[in-house]
Each structure stands twice: as C-alpha cells, then as structure tokens.
mmCIF file of C-alpha atoms in Angstrom:
data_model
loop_
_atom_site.group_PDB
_atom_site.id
_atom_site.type_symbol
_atom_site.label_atom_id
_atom_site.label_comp_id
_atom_site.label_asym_id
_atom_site.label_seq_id
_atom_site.Cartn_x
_atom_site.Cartn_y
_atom_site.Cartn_z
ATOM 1 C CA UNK A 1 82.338 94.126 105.672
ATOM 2 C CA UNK A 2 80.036 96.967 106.393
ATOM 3 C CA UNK A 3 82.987 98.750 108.878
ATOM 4 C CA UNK A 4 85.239 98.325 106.244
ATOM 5 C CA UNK A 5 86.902 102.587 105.283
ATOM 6 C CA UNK A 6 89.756 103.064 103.320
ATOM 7 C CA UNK A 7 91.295 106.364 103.259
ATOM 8 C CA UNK A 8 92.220 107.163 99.478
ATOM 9 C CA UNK A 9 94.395 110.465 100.480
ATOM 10 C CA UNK A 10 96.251 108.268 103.183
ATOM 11 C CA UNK A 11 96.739 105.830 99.943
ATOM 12 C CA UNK A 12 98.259 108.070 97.830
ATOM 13 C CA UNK A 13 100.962 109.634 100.537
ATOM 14 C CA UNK A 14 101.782 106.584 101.648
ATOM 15 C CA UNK A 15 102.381 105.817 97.882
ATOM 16 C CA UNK A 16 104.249 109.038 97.436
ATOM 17 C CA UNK A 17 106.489 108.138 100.777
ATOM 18 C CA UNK A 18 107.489 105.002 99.027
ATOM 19 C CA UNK A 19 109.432 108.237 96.495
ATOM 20 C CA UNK A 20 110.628 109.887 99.738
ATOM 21 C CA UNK A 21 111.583 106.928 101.520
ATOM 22 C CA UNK A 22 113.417 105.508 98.536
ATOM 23 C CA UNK A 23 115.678 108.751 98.002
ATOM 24 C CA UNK A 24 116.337 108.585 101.128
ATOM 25 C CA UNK A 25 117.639 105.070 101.573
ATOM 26 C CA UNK A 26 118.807 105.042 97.647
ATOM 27 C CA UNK A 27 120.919 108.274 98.180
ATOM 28 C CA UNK A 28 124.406 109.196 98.805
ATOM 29 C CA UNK A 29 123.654 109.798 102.852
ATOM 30 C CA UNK A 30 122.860 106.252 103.025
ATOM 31 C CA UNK A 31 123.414 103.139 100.334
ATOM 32 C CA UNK A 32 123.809 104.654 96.631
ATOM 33 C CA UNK A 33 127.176 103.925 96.566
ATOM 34 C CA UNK A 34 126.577 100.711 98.206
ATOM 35 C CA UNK A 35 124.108 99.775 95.787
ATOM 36 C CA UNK A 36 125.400 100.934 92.926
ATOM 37 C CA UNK A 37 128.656 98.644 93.367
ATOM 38 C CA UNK A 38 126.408 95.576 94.328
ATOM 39 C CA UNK A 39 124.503 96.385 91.204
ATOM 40 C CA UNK A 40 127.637 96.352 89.281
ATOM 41 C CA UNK A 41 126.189 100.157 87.805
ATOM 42 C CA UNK A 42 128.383 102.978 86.916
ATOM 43 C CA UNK A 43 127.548 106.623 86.585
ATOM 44 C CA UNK A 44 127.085 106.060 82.793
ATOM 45 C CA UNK A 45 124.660 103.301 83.238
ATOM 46 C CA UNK A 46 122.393 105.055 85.570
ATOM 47 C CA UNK A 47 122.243 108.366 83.033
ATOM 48 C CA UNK A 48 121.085 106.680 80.535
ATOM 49 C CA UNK A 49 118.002 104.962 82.704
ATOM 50 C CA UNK A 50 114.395 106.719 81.233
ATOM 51 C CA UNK A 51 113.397 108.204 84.592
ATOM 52 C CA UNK A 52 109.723 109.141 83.291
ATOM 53 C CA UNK A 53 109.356 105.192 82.846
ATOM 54 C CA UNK A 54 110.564 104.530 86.105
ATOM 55 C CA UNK A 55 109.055 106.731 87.885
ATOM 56 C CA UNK A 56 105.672 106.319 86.461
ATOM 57 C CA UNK A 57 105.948 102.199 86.835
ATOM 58 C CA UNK A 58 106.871 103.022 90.371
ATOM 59 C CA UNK A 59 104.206 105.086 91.304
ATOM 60 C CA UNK A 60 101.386 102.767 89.896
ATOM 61 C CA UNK A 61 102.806 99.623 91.577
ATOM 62 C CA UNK A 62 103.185 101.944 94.992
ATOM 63 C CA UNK A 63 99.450 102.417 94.550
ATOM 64 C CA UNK A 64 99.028 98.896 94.427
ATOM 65 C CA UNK A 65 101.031 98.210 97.057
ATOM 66 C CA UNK A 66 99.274 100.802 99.098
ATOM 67 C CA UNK A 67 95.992 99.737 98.173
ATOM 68 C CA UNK A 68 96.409 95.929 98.797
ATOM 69 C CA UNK A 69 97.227 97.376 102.296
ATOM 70 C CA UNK A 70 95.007 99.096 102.964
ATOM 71 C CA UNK A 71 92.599 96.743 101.858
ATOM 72 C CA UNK A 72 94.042 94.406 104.757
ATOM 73 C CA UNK A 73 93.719 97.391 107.391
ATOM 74 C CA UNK A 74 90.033 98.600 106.421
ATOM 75 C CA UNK A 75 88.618 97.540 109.490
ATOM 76 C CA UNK A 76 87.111 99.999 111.507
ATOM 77 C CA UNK A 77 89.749 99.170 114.596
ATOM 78 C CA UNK A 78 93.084 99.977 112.716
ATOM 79 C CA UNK A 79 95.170 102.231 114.922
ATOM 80 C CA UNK A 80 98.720 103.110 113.780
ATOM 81 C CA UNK A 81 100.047 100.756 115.320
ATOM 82 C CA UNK A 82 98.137 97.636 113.850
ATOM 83 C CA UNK A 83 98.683 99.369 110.697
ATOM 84 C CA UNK A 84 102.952 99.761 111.292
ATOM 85 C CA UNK A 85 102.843 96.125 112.546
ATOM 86 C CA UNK A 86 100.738 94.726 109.360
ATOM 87 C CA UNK A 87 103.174 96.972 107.469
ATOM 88 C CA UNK A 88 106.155 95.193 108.793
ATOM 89 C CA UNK A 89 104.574 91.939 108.789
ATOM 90 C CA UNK A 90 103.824 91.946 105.121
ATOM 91 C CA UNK A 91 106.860 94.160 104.215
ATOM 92 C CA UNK A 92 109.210 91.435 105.984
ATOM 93 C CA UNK A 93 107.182 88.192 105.822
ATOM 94 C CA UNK A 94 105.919 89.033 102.301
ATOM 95 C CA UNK A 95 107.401 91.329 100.240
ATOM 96 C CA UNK A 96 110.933 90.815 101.108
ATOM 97 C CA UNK A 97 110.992 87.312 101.787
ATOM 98 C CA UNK A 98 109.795 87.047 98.013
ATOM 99 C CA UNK A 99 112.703 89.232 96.723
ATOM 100 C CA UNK A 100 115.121 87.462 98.787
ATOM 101 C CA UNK A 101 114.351 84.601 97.366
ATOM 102 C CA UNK A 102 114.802 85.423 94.079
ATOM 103 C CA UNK A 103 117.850 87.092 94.648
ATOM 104 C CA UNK A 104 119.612 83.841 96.171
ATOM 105 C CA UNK A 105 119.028 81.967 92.866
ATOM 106 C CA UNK A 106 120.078 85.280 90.319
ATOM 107 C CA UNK A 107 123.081 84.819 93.149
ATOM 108 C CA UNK A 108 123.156 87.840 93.812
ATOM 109 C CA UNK A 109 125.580 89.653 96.812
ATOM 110 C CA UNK A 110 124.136 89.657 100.476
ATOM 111 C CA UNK A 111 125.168 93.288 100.402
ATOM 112 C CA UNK A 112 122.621 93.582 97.214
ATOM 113 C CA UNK A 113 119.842 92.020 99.026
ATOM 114 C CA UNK A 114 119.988 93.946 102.396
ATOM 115 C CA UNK A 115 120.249 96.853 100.710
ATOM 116 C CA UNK A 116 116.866 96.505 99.081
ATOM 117 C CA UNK A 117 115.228 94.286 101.703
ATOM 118 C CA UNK A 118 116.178 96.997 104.111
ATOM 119 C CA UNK A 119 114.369 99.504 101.829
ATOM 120 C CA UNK A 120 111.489 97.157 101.247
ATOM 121 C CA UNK A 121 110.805 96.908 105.341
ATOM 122 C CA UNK A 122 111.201 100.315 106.081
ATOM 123 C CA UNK A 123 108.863 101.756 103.587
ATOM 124 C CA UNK A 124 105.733 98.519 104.132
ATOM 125 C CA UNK A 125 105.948 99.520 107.941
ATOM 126 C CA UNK A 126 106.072 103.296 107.053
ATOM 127 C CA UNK A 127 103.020 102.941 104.364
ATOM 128 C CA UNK A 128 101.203 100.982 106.988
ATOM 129 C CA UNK A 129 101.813 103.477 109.651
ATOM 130 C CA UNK A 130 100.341 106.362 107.447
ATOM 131 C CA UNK A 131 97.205 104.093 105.935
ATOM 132 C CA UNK A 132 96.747 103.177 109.927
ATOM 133 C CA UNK A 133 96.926 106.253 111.577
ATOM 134 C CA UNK A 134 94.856 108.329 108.992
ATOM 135 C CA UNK A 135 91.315 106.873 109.466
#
C-alpha cells in the first residue's frame, strides 16, 4: 500500500464531468425527450423539481463515486487506459448491472433503462479515464 496516490483534483473533475456528461446525454441533442417520455414526466413536472437538492445530492454521491474509483486505481501503475477500462468495467459490470436490475422488477421500459445505463457507462469509463490519466 505504500505506492498507493490518489489525485484529489483529478477526483473532483471527474466528479464535475459526471454534471457535463449528464447534460450532455440528458439534453435535447441527445435523450431528454426520450427520457422524459420513458419517465412518463411532463414539462410541469420537471419545473417544479428543487434543483439545489439535486444538484447538491448529485455532486456528493459523484464524489463518492469518484473516490471509490479512485481508490481501486491508486496504484502507482494506472495509465489511462487501466483507468478507462476499470471505469467501464465497474460502470457496466457494477453500476449498471445494479440499476438494471432494479429497473426490470419497477418494470420499467427498455427504452428507460438504456437511456440511463447508457449514461451510467459513458460517464464510469470517462471518470476513470480522467482519475487514470492524471497521476
């Protein structure tokens, strides 16, 4: 354990990606409208959500999720791409599979759970990239 090094800056942007990746994938270019249909949401229901709640509850469990990872990649030998492939590992054989999961028994759509199992992968490779490339 003595080579172990995190990098708390690369925590926190890959936390903060998790925001960028998320408006991104969660925007009109891409699935809002997608997932707001799956969701069964309307315009109404999403202006009344308390964004300073959300946000804030986000950010701490990206920091989590950022620091459980990089917890995993502290050895002294990460590279970016151990770090993208742990990312994608736990993001897919994790994270997702977990959500999944509880999706099939809330019965939720397929649509609904690619949509956000998409999102999940994307950003646990992406935060893995960043924790593994900035040693």
């Amino acid at each position: 354990m003595e080579d172990m090094y995190i990098n708390h800056l690369a925590v926190i942007v890959a936390a903060v990606a998790s925001f960028a990746v998320g408006a991104l994938w969660y925007g009109p270019p891409l699935f809002f409208n997608a997932w707001k249909k799956a969701n069964g949401l309307t315009d109404e229901d999403l202006a009344r959500a308390n964004p300073v709640r959300n946000y804030g509850i986000s950010f701490i469990l990206a920091l989590i999720i950022c620091y459980n990872l990089a917890f995993f990649l502290s050895d002294a030998d990460t590279d970016w791409v151990w770090g993208a492939t742990a990312g994608l590992l736990a993001g897919f054989g994790w994270a997702a599979a977990a959500f999944m999961t509880i999706a099939l028994y809330e019965m939720r759509s397929m649509k609904y759970i690619l949509i956000n199992v998409g999102y999940i992968i994307v950003y646990f490779t992406l935060a893995g990239f960043i924790i593994g490339i900035w040693r």
